[in-house]
Short mmCIF file of C-alpha atoms and ligand atoms in Angstrom, two decimals:
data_model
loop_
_atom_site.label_atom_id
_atom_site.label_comp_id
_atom_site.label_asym_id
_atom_site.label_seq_id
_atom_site.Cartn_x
_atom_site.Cartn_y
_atom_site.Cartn_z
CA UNK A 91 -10.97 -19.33 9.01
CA UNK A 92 -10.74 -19.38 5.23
CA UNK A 93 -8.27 -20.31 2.81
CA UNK A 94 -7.32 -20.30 -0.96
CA UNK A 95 -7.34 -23.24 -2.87
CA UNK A 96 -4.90 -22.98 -6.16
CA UNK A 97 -4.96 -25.62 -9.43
CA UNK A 98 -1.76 -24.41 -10.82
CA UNK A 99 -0.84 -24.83 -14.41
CA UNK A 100 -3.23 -22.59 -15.95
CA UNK A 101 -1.99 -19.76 -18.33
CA UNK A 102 -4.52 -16.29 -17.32
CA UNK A 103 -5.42 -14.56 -20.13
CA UNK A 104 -8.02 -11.93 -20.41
CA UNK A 105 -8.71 -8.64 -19.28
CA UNK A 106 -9.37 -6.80 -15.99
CA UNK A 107 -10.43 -3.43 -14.11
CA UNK A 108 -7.95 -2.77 -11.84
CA UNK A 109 -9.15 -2.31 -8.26
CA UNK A 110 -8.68 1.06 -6.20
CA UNK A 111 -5.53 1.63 -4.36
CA UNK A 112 -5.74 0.68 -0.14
CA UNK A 113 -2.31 2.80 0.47
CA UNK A 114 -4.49 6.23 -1.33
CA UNK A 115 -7.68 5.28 0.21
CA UNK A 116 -6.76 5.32 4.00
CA UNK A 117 -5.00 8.42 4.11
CA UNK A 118 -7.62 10.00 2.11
CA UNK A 119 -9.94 8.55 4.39
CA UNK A 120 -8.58 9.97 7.12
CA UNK A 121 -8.41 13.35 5.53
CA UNK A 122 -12.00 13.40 5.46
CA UNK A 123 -12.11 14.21 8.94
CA UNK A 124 -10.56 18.23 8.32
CA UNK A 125 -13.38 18.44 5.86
CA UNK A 126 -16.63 20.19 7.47
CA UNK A 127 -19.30 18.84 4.77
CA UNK A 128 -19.45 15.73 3.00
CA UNK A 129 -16.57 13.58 1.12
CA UNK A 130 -17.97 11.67 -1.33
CA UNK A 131 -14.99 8.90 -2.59
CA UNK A 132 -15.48 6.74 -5.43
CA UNK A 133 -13.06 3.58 -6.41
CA UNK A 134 -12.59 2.84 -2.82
CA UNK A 135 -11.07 -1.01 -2.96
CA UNK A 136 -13.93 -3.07 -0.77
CA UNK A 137 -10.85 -4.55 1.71
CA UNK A 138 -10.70 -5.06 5.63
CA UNK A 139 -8.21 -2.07 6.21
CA UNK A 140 -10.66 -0.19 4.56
CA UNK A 141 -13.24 -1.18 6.52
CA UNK A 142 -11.01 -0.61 10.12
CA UNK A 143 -10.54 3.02 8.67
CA UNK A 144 -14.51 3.29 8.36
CA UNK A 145 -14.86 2.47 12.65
CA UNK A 146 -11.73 4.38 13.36
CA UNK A 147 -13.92 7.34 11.28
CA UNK A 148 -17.35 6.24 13.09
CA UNK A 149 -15.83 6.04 16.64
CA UNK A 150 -14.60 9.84 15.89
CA UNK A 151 -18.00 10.70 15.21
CA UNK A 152 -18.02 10.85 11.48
CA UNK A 153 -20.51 9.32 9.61
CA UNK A 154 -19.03 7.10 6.84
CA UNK A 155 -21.17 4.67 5.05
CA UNK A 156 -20.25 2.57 1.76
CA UNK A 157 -22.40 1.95 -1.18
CA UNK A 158 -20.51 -0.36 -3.32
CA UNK A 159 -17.10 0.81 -3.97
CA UNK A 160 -18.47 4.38 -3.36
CA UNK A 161 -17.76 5.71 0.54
CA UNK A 162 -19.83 8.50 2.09
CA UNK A 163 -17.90 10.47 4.76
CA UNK A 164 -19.32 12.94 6.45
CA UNK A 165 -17.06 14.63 9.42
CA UNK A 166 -19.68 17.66 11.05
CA UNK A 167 -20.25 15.74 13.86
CA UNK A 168 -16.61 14.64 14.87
CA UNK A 169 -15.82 14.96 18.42
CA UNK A 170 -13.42 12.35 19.77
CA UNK A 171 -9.52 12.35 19.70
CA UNK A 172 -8.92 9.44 21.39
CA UNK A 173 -8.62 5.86 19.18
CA UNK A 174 -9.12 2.67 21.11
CA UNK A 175 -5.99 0.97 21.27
CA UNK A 176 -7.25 -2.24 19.60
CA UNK A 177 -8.32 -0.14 16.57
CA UNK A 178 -5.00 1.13 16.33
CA UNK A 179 -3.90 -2.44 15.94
CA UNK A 180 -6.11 -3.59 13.52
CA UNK A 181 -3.63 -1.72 10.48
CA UNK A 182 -0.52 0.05 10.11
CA UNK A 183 -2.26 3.08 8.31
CA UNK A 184 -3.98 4.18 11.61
CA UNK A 185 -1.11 5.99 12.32
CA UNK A 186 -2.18 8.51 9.73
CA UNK A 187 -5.09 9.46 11.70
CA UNK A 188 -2.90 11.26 13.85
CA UNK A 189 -2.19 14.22 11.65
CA UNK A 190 -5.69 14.38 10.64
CA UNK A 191 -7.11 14.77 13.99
CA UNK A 192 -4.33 16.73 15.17
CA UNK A 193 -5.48 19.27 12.23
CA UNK A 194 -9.01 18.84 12.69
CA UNK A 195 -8.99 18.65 16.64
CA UNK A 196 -5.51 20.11 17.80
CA UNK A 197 -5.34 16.74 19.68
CA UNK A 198 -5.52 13.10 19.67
CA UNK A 199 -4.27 10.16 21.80
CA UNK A 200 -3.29 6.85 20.22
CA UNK A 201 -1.40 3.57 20.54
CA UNK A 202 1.73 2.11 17.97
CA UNK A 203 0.14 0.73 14.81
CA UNK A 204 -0.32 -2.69 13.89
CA UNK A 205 0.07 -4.00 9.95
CA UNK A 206 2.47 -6.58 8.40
CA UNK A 207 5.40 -7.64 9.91
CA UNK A 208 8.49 -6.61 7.95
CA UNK A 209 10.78 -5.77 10.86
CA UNK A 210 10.91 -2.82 12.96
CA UNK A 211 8.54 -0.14 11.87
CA UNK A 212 9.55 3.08 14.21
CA UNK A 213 7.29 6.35 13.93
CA UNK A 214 9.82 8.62 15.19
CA UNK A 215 9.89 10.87 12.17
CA UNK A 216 6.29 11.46 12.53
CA UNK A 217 6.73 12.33 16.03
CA UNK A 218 9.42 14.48 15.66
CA UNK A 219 8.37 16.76 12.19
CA UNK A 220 4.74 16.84 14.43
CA UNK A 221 6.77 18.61 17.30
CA UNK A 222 8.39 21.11 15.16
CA UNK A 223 5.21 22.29 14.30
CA UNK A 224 4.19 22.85 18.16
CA UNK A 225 2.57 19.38 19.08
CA UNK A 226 3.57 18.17 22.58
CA UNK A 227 3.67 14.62 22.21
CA UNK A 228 4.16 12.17 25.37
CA UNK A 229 4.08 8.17 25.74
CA UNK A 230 1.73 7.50 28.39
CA UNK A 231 2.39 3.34 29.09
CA UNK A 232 2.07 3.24 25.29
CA UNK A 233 -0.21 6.00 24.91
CA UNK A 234 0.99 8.50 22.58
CA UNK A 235 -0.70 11.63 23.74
CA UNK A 236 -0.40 14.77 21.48
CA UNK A 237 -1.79 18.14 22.23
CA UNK A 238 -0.50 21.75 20.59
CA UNK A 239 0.73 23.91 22.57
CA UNK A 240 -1.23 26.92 21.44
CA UNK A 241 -2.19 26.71 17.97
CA UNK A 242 -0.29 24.03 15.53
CA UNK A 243 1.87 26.09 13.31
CA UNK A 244 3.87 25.81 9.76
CA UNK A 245 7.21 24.50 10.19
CA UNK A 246 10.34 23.24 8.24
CA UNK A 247 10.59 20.09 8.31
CA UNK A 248 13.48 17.89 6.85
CA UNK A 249 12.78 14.58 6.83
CA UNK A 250 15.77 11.80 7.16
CA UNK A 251 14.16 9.55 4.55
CA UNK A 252 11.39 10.09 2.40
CA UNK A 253 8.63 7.95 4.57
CA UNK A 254 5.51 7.68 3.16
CA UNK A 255 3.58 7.57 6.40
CA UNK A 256 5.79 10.60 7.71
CA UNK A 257 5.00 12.81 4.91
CA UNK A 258 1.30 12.34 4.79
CA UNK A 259 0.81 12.51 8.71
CA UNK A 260 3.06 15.97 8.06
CA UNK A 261 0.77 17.01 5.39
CA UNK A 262 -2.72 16.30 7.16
CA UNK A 263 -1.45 18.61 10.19
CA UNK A 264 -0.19 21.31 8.19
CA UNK A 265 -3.17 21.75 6.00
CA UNK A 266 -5.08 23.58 8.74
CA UNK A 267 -2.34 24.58 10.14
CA UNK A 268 -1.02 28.52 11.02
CA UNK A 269 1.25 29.51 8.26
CA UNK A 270 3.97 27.44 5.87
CA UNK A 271 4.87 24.47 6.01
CA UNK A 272 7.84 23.15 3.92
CA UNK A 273 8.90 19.20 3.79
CA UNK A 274 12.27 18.32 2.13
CA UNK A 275 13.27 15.29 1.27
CA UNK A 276 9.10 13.95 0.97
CA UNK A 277 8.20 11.04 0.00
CA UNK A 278 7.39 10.98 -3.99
CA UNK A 279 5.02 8.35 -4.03
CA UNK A 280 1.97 8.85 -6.19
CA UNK A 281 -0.28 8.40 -3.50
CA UNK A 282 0.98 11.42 -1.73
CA UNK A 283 0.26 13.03 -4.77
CA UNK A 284 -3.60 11.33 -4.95
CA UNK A 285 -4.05 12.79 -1.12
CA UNK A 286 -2.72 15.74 -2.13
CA UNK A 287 -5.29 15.59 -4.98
CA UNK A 288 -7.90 15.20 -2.75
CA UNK A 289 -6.81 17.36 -0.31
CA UNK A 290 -6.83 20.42 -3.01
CA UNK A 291 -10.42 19.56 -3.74
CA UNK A 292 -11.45 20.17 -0.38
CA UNK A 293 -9.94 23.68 -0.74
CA UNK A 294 -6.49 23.25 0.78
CA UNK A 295 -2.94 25.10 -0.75
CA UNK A 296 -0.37 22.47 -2.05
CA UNK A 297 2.37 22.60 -4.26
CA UNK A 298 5.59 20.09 -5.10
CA UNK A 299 3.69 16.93 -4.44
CA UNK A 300 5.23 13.68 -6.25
CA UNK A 301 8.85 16.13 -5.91
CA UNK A 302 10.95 15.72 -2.77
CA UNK A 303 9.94 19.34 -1.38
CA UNK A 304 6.25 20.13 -0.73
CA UNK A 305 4.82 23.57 0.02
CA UNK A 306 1.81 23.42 2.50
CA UNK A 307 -0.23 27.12 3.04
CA UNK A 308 -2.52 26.84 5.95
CA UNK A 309 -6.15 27.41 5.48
CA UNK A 310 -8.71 27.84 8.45
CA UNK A 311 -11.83 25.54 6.45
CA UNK A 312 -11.61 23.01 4.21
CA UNK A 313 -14.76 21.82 2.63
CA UNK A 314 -16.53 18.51 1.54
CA UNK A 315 -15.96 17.31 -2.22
CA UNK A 316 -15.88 14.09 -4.32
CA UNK A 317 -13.32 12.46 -5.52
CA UNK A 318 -12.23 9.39 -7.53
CA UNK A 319 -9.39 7.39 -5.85
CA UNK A 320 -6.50 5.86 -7.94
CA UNK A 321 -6.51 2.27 -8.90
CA UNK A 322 -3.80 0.24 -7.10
CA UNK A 323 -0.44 -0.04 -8.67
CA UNK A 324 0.78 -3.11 -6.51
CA UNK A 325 -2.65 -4.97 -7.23
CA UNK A 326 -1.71 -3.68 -11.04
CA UNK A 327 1.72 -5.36 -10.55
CA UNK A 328 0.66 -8.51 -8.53
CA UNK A 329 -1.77 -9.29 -11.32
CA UNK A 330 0.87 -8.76 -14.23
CA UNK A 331 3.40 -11.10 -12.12
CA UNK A 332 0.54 -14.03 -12.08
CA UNK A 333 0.28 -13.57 -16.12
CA UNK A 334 4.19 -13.48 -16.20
CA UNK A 335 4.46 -16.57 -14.06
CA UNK A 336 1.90 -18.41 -16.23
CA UNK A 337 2.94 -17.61 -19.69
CA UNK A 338 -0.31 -15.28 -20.53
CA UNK A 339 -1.48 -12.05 -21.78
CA UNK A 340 -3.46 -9.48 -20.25
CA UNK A 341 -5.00 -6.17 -20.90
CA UNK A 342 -5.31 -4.21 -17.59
CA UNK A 343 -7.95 -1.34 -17.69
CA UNK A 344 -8.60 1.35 -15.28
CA UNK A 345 -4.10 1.81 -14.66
CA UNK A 346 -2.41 4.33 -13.54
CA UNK A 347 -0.07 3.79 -15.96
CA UNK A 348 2.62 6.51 -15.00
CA UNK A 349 2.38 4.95 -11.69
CA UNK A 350 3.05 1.25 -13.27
CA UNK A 351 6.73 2.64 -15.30
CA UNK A 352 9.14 1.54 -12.43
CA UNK A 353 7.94 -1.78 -12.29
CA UNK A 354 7.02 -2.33 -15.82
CA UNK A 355 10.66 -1.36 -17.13
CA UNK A 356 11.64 -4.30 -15.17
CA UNK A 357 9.47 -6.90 -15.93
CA UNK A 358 10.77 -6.23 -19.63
CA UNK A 359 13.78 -7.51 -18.37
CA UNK A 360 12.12 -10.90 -18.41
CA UNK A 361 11.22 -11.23 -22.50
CA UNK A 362 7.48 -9.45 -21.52
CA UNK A 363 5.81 -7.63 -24.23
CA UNK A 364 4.56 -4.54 -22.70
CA UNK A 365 2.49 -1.85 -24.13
CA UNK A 366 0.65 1.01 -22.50
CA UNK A 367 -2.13 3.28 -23.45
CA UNK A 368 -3.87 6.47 -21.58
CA UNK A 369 -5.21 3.86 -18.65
CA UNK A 370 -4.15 0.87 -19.99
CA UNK A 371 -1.30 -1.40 -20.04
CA UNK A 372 -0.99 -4.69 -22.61
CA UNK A 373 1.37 -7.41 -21.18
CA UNK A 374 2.39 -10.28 -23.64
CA UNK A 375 4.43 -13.01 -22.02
CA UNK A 376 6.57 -15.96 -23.33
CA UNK A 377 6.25 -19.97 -22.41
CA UNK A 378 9.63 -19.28 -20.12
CA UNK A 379 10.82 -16.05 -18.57
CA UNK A 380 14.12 -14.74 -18.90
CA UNK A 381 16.21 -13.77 -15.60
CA UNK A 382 16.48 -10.42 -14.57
CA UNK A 383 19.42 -8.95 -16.50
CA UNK A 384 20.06 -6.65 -13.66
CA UNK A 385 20.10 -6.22 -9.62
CA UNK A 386 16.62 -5.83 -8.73
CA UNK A 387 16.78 -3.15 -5.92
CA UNK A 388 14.03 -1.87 -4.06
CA UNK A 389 13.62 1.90 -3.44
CA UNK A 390 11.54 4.93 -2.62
CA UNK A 391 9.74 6.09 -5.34
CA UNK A 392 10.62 6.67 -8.16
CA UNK A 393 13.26 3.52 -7.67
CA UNK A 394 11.44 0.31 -7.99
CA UNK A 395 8.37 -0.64 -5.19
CA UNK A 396 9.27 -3.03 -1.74
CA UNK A 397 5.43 -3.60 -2.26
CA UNK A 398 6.09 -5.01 -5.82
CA UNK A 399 9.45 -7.32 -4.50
CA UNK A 400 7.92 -10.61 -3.21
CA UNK A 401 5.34 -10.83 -6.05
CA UNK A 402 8.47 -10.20 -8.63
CA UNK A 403 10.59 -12.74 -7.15
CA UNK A 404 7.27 -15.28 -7.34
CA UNK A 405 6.82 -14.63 -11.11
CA UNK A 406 10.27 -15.05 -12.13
CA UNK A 407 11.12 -18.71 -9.90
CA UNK A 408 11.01 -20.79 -13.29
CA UNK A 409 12.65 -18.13 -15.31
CA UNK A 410 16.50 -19.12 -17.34
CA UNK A 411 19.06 -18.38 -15.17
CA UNK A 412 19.76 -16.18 -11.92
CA UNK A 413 18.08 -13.14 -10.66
CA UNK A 414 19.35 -10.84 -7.89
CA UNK A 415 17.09 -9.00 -5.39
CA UNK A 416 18.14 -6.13 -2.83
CA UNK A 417 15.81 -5.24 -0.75
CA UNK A 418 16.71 -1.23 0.83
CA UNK A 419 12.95 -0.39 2.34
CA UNK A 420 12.31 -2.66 5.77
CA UNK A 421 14.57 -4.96 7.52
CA UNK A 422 12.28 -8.09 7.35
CA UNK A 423 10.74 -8.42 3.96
CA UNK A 424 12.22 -12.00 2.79
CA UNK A 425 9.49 -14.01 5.25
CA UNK A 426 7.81 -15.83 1.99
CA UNK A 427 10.54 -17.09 0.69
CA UNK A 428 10.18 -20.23 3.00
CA UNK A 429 6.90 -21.05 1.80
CA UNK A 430 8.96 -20.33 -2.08
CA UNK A 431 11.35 -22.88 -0.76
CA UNK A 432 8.22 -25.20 -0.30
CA UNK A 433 7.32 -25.25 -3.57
CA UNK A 434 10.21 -25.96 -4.84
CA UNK A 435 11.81 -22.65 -5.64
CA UNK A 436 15.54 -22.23 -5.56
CA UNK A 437 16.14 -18.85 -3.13
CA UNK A 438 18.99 -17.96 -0.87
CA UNK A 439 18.76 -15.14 1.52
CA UNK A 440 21.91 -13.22 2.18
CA UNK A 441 21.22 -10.20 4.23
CA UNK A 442 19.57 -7.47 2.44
CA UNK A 443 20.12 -9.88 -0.72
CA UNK A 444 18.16 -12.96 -1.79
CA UNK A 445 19.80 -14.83 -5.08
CA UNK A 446 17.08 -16.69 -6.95
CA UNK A 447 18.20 -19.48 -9.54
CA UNK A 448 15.36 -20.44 -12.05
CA UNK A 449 13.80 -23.76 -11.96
CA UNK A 450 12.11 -26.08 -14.03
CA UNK A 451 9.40 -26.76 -12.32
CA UNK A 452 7.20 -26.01 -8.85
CA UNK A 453 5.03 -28.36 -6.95
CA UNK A 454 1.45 -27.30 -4.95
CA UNK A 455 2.35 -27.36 -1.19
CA UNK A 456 0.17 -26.18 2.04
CA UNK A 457 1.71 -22.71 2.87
CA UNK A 458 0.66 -20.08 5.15
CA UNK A 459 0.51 -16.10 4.12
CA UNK A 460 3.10 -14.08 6.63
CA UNK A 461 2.35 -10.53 5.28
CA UNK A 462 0.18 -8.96 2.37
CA UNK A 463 2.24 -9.05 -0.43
CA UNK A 464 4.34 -12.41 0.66
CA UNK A 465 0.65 -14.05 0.57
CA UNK A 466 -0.09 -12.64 -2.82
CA UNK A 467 3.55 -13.88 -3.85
CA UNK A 468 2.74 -17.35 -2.60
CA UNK A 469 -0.57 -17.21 -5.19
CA UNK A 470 1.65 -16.25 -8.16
CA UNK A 471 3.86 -19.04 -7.05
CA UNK A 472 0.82 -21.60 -7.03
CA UNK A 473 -0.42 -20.20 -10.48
CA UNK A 474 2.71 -21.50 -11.80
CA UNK A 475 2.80 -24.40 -10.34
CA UNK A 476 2.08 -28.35 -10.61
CA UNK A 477 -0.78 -29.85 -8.38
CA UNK A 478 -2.66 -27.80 -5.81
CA UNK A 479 -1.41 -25.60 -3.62
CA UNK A 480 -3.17 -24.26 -0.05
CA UNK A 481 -2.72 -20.63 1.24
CA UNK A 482 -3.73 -20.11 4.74
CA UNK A 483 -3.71 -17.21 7.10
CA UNK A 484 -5.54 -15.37 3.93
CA UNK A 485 -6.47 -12.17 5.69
CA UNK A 486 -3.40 -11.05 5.18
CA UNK A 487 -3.83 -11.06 1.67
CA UNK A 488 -7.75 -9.81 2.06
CA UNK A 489 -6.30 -6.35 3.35
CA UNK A 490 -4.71 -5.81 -0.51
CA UNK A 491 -6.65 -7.28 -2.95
CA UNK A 492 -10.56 -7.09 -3.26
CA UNK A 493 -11.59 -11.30 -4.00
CA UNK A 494 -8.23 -11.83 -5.31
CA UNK A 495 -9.59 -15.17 -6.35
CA UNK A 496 -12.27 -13.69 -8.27
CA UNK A 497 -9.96 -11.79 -10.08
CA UNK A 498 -7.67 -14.60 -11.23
CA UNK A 499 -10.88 -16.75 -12.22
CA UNK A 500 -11.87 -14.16 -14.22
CA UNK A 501 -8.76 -14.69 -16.46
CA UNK A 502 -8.57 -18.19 -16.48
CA UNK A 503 -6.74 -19.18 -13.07
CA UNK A 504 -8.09 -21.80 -10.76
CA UNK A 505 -8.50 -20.18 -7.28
CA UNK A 506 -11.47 -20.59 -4.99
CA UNK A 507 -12.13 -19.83 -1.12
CA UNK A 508 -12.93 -22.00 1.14
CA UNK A 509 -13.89 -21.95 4.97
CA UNK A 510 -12.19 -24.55 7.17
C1 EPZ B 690 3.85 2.72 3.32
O1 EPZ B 690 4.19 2.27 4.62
C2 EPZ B 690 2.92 1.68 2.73
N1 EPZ B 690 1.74 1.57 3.57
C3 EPZ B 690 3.64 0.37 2.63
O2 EPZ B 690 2.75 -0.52 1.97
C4 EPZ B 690 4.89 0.52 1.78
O3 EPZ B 690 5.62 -0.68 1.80
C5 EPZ B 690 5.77 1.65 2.36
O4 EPZ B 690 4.98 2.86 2.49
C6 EPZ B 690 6.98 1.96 1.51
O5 EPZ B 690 6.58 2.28 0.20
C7 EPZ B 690 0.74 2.40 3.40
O6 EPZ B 690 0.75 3.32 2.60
C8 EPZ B 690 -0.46 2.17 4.24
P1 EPZ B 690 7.53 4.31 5.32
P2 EPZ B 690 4.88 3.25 5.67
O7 EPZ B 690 7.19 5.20 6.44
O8 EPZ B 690 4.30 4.59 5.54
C9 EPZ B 690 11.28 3.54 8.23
C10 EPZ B 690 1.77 -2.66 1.49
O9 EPZ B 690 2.16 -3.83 1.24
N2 EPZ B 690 10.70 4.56 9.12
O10 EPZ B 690 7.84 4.93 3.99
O11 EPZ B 690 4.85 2.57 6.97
C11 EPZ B 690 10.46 2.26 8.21
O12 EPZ B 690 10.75 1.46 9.32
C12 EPZ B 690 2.59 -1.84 2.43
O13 EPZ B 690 0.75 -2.14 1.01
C13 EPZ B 690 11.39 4.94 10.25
O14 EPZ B 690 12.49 4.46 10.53
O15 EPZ B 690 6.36 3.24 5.09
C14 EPZ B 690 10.84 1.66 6.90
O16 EPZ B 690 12.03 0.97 7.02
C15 EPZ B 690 3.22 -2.48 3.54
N3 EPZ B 690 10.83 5.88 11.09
C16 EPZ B 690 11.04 2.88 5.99
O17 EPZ B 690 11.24 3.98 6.88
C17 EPZ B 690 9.62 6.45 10.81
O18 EPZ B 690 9.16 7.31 11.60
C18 EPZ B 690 9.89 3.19 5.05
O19 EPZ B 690 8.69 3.37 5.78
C19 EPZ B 690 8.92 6.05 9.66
C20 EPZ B 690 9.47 5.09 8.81
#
């Protein structure tokens, strides 16, 4: 078991490549199985949910090997539907493997995915867009079998809320599917539009991606290609939020910087200096933060990130005055503000609200990670803190950020790993 080991008090300053993005990686991992030829995908972050997409790939059949942050997928061999149900558990993202070997295969069997806790996460708009396009799906004792009844055909599909997961399982079917495929109301997120970027290098027919309706034509062969992944926009934010917290000033290279705008008009809220080039993005902070002037509510893109919430409200816990949070994505994403409350922060949780009232100071405390982004909240927290603070339970965090701690030495920060 490992842990993190924070010295707070240290401002980070500096400058740093931003990593590649987990949540454009896996689906476009995953799309490498409709492929026939090889994928060759470069910035792929070096994380554990990375990694579980590489055996969920290998126990297909494919081939996928990794040669630094460069992965090597080759699909020509693929011959198993089926995905052991502990592999299914090992991320939430499996679930996108369905589409993909639904396209490639015209069947596949799996289990409910695992991934972070943060309240009930249903897939019944996957299951029921994947029916209108002529996939019989049954739960076998928790099997989800799913087999077309003929061949899989285009369909129009309205989804009731723009889920990320929905659309891209939606989109990996209907690429080799028979005929058109429309989806209204699609998610906008910009890694829909990176796997629809990938996608139309293979040779597939896309249009409206990062609008709400996307137009999907068909094609019978899609071929091998390479392709550079985007860097991570939540590892972009996570990293601004620990020079925010600790009074700093960073130049981020390697940004999707239209990707970054949501989040970045709000941290200007806080008295941030903020200046962006072509693919990069200058943040200047003051000693103190100011509060957030306004409600800060979380919604699908382009409304501000649920990713980027817990990190946010960990940058901002010494700021002047009271900021508001909302948070409109899952039911359950408030589970780090206990370890907050450890450290001294001063956070009430009302609902779908949590009220935060700046305070003068935070203290080092042993704290445990409960999900991804609470983890990487608690290290902002410690960042800003006094004394030392200890983050166990750290591969939550490990299926984010590539050495997170390597990162924040790198500009200054005290942060090691240690095994215990
Ligand atoms: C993706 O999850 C991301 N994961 C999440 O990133 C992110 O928080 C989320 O999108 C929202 O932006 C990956 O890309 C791997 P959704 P996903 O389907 O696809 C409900 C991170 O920290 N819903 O858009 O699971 C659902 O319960 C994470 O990197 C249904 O009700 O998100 C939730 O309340 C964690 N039925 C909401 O929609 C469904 O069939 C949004 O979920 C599907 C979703």
């Amino acid at each position: 078991m490992q842990k993190l080991i924070v010295d707070g008090g240290q401002c980070l300053c500096g400058e740093l490549s931003l990593q590649g993005s987990k949540n454009s990686a896996l689906p476009i991992m995953a799309a490498s199985l409709l492929a026939e030829g090889e994928c060759v995908l470069t910035g792929c972050p070096k994380l554990t949910d990375i990694y579980s997409a590489s055996r969920i790939l290998n126990h297909t059949g494919c081939r996928c090997r990794f040669s630094g942050n460069t992965a090597v997928i080759n699909s020509e061999s693929a011959d198993k539907s089926s995905i052991p149900e502990k592999m299914m558990s090992e991320m939430r993202s499996s679930i996108i493997f369905m589409g993909a070997l639904l396209g490639r295969m015209g069947e596949c069997t799996v289990s409910c995915p695992g991934g972070c806790e943060l309240g009930p996460r249903p897939i019944d708009m996957h299951i029921s867009a994947l029916k209108k396009m002529g996939v019989e799906i049954n739960d076998n004792y928790g099997r989800i079998v799913c087999r077309a009844k003929g061949k899989i055909h285009g369909a129009r599909i309205s989804l009731p809320f723009p889920s990320v997961g929905a659309t891209e399982n939606v989109i990996l079917c209907a690429v080799k599917a028979e005929g058109e495929t429309i989806i209204n109301n699609a998610a906008r997120e910009p890694e829909i539009s990176d796997l629809c970027g990938f996608l139309r290098a293979c040779g597939a027919d896309i249009s409206g991606d990062g609008e709400s309706r996307i137009i999907i034509r068909g094609k019978t062969r899609l071929h091998g290609c390479e392709y550079g992944i985007m860097s991570d926009r939540i590892a972009g934010a996570t990293y601004m939020c620990m020079t925010a917290a600790t009074g700093g000033e960073l130049i981020l290279t390697n940004a999707c910087v239209n990707a970054e705008e949501s989040f970045i008009s709000v941290l200007e809220q806080t008295g941030c200096s903020i200046y962006t080039g072509k693919d990069r993005i200058y943040l200047k902070c003051p000693r103190k933060l100011k509060a957030l002037s306004e409600r800060v509510r979380t919604m699908p893109h382009p409304g501000f990130p649920t990713d980027a919430q817990a990190i946010l409200m960990a940058a901002i816990l010494k700021s002047d005055g009271t900021s508001v949070f909302e948070e409109n994505i899952f039911d359950c994403r408030y589970r780090h503000t206990d370890a907050l409350i450890k450290m001294g922060a001063d956070i009430q949780v009302l609902g779908k609200a949590a009220v935060v009232k700046g305070v003068s100071r935070l203290y080092g405390a042993s704290v445990d990670a409960t999900d991804l982004r609470g983890g990487a909240a608690m290290a902002v927290a410690a960042l800003a803190a006094e004394g030392t603070t200890e983050i166990g339970s750290i591969s939550h965090i490990d299926r984010g950020y590539e050495r997170i701690e390597e990162a924040v030495t790198r500009l200054g920060g005290k942060m090691r790993r240690v095994s215990v």
